[in-house]
CSV table of N, CA and C in Angstrom, one decimal:
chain,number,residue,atom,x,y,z
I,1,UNK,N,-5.0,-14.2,2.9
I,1,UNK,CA,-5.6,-12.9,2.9
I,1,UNK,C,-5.5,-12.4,1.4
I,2,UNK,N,-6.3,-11.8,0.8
I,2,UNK,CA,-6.4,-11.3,-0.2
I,2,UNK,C,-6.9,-9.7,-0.8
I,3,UNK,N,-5.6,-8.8,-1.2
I,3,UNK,CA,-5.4,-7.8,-1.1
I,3,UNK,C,-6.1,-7.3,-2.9
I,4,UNK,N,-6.4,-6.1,-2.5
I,4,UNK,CA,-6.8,-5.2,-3.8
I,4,UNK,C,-5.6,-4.7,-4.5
I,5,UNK,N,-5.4,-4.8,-5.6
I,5,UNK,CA,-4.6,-4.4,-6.8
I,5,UNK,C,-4.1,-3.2,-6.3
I,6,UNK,N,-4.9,-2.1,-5.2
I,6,UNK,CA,-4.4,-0.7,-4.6
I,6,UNK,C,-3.3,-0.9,-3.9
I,7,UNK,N,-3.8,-2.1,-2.9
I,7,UNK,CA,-3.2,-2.7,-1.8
I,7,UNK,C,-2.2,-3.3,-2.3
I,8,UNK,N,-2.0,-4.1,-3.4
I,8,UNK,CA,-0.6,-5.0,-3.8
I,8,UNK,C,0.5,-4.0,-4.3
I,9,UNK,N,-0.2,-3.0,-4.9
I,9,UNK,CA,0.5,-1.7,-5.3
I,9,UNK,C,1.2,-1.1,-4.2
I,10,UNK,N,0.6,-0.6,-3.5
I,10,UNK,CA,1.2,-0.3,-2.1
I,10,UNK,C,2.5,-0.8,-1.3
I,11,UNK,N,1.8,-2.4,-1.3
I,11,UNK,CA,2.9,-3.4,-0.4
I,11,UNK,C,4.4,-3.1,-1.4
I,12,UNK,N,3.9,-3.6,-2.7
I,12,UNK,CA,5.1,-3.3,-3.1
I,12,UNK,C,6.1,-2.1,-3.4
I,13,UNK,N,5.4,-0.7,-3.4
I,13,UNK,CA,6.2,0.3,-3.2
I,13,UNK,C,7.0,0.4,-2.0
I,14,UNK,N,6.5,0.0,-1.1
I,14,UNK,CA,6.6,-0.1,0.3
I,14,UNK,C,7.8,-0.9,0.8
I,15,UNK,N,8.3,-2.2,-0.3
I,15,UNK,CA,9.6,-2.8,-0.8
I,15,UNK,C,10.3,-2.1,-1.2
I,16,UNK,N,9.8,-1.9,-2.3
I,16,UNK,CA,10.6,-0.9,-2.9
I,16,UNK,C,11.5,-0.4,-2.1
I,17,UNK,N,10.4,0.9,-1.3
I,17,UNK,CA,11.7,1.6,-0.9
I,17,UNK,C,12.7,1.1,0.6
I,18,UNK,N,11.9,-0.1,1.1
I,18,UNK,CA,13.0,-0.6,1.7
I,18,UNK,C,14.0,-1.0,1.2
I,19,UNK,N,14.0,-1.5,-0.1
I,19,UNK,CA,15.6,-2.2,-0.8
I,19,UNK,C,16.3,-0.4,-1.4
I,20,UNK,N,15.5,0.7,-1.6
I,20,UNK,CA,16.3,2.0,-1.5
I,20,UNK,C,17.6,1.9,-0.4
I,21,UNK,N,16.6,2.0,1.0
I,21,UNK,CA,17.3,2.1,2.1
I,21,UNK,C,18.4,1.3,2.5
I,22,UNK,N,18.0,0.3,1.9
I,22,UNK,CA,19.0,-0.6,2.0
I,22,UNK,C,20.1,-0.9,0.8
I,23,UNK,N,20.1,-0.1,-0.1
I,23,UNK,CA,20.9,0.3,-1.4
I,23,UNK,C,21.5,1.5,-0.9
I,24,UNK,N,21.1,2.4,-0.8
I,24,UNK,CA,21.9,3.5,0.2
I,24,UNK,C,23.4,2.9,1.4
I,25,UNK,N,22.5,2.1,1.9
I,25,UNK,CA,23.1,2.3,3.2
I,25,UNK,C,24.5,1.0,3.0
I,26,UNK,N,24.2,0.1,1.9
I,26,UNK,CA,25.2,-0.4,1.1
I,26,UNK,C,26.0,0.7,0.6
I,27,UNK,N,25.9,1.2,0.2
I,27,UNK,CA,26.3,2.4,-1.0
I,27,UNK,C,27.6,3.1,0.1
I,28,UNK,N,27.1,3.4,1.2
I,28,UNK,CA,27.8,4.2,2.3
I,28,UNK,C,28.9,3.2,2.9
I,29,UNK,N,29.3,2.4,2.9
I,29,UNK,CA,30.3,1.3,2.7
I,29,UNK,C,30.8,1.5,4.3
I,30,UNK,N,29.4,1.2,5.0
I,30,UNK,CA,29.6,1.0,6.2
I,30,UNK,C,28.9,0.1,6.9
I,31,UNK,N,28.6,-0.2,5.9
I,31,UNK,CA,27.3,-1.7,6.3
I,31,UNK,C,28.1,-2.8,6.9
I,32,UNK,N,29.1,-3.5,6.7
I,32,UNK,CA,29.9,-3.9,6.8
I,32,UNK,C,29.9,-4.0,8.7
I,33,UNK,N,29.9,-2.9,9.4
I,33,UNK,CA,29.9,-2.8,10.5
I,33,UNK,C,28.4,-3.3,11.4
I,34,UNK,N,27.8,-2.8,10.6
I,34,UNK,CA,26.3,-2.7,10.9
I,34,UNK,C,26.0,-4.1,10.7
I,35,UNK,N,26.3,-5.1,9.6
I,35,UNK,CA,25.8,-6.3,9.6
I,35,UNK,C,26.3,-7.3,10.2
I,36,UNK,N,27.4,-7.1,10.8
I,36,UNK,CA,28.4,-7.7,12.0
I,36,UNK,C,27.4,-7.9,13.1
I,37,UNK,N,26.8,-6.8,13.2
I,37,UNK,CA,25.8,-6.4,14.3
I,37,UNK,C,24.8,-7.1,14.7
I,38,UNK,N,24.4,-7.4,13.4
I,38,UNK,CA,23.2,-7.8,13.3
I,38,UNK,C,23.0,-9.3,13.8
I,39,UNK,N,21.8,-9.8,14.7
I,39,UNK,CA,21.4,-10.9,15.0
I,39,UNK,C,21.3,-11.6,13.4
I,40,UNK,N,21.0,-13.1,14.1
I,40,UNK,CA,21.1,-13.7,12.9
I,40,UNK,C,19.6,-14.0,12.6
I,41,UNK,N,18.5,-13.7,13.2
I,41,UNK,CA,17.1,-13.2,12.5
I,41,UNK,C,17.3,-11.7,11.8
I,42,UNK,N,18.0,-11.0,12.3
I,42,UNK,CA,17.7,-9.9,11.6
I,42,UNK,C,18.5,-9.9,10.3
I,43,UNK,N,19.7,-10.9,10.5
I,43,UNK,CA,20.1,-10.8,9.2
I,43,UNK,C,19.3,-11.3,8.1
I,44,UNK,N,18.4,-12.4,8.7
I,44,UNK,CA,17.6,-12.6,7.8
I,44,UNK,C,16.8,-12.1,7.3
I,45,UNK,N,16.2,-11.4,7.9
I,45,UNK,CA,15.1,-10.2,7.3
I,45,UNK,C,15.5,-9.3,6.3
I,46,UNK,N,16.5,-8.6,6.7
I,46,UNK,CA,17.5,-8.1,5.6
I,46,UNK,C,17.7,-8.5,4.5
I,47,UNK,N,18.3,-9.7,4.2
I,47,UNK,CA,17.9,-10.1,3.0
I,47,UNK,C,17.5,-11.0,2.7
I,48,UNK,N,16.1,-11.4,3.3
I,48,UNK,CA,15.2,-11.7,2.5
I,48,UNK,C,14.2,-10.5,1.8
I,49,UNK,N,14.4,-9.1,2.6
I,49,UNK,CA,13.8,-7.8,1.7
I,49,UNK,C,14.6,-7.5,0.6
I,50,UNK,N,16.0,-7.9,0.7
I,50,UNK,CA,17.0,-7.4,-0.2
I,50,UNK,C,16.7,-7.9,-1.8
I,51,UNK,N,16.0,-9.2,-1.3
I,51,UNK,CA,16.2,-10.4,-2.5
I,51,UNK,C,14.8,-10.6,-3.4
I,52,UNK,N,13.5,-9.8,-2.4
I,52,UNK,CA,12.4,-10.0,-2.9
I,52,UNK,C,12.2,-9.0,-4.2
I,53,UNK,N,11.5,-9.6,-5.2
I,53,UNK,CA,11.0,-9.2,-6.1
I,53,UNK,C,9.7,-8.6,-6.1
I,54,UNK,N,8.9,-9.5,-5.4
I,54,UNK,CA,7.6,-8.2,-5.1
I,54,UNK,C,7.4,-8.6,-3.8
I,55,UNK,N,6.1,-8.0,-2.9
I,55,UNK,CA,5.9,-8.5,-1.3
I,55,UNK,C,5.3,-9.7,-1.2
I,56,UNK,N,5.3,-10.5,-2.1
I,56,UNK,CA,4.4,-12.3,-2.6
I,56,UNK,C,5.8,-12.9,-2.1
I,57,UNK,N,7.1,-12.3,-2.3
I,57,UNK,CA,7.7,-13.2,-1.9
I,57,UNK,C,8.6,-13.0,-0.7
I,58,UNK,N,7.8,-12.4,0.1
I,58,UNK,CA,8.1,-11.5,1.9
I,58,UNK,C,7.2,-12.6,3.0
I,59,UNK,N,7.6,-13.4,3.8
I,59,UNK,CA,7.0,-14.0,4.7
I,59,UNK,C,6.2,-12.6,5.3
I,60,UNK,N,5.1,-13.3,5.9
I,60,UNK,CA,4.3,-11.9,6.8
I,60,UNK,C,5.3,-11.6,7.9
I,61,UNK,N,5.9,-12.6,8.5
I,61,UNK,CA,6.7,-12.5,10.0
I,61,UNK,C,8.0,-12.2,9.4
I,62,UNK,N,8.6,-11.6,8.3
I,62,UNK,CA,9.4,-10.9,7.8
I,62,UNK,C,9.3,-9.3,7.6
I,63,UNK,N,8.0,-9.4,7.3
I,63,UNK,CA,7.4,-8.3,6.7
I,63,UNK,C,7.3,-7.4,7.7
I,64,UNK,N,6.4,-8.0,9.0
I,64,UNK,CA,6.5,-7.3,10.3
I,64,UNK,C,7.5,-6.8,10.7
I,65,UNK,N,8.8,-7.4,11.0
I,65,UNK,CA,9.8,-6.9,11.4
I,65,UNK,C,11.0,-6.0,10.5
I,66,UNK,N,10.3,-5.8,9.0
I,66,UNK,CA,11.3,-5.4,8.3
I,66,UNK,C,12.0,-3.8,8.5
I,67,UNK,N,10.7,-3.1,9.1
I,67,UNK,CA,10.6,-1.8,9.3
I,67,UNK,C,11.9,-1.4,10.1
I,68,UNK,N,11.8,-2.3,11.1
I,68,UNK,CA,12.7,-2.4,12.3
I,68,UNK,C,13.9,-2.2,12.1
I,69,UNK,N,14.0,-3.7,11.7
I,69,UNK,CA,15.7,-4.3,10.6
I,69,UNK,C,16.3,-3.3,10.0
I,70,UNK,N,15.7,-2.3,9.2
I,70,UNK,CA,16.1,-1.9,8.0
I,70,UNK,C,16.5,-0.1,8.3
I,71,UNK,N,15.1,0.5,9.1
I,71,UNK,CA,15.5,1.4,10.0
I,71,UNK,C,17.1,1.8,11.2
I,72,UNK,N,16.9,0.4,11.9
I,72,UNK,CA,18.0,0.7,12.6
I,72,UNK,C,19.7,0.6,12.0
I,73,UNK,N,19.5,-0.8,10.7
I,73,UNK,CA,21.2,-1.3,10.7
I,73,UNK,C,21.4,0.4,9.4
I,74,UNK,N,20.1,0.7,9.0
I,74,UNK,CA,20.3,1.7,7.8
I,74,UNK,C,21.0,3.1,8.5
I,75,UNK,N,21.0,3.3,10.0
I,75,UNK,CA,21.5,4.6,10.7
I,75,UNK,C,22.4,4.0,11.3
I,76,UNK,N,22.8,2.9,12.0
I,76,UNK,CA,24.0,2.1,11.9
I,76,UNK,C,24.8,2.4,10.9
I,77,UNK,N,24.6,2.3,9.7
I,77,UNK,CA,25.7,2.2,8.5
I,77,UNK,C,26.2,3.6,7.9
I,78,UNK,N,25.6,4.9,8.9
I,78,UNK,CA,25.7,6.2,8.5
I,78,UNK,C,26.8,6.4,8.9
């Protein structure tokens, strides 16, 4: 699939601020508990958002579930 320069822009803010949330919720030094937690697909999702440089390098079936991942272990870690 092939996205518009608006759209690539997008995806990748959209990274962005998932590695925020997930920079935060490191930060709060309770992750530790929270990634215990975590299945070992979701750990993967986690950082493979943690690690990507732009959304080119986000499987789509990563991408789908990152919302999820990132959402729940991030209120977890509060």
């Amino acid at each position: 699939m092939t996205y518009t320069e608006q759209e690539e822009k997008e995806l990748n803010q959209q990274l962005k601020r998932w590695q925020k949330h997930q920079l935060i919720a490191v930060r709060q030094n309770n992750i530790d508990r929270s990634y215990e937690s975590m299945s070992e697909i979701d750990r993967s999702v986690w950082e493979k958002i943690a690690n990507a440089e732009t959304y080119k390098d986000v499987n789509w079936l990563v991408w789908q579930q990152a919302e999820r991942v990132i959402q729940k272990y991030c209120t977890l870690a509060r």
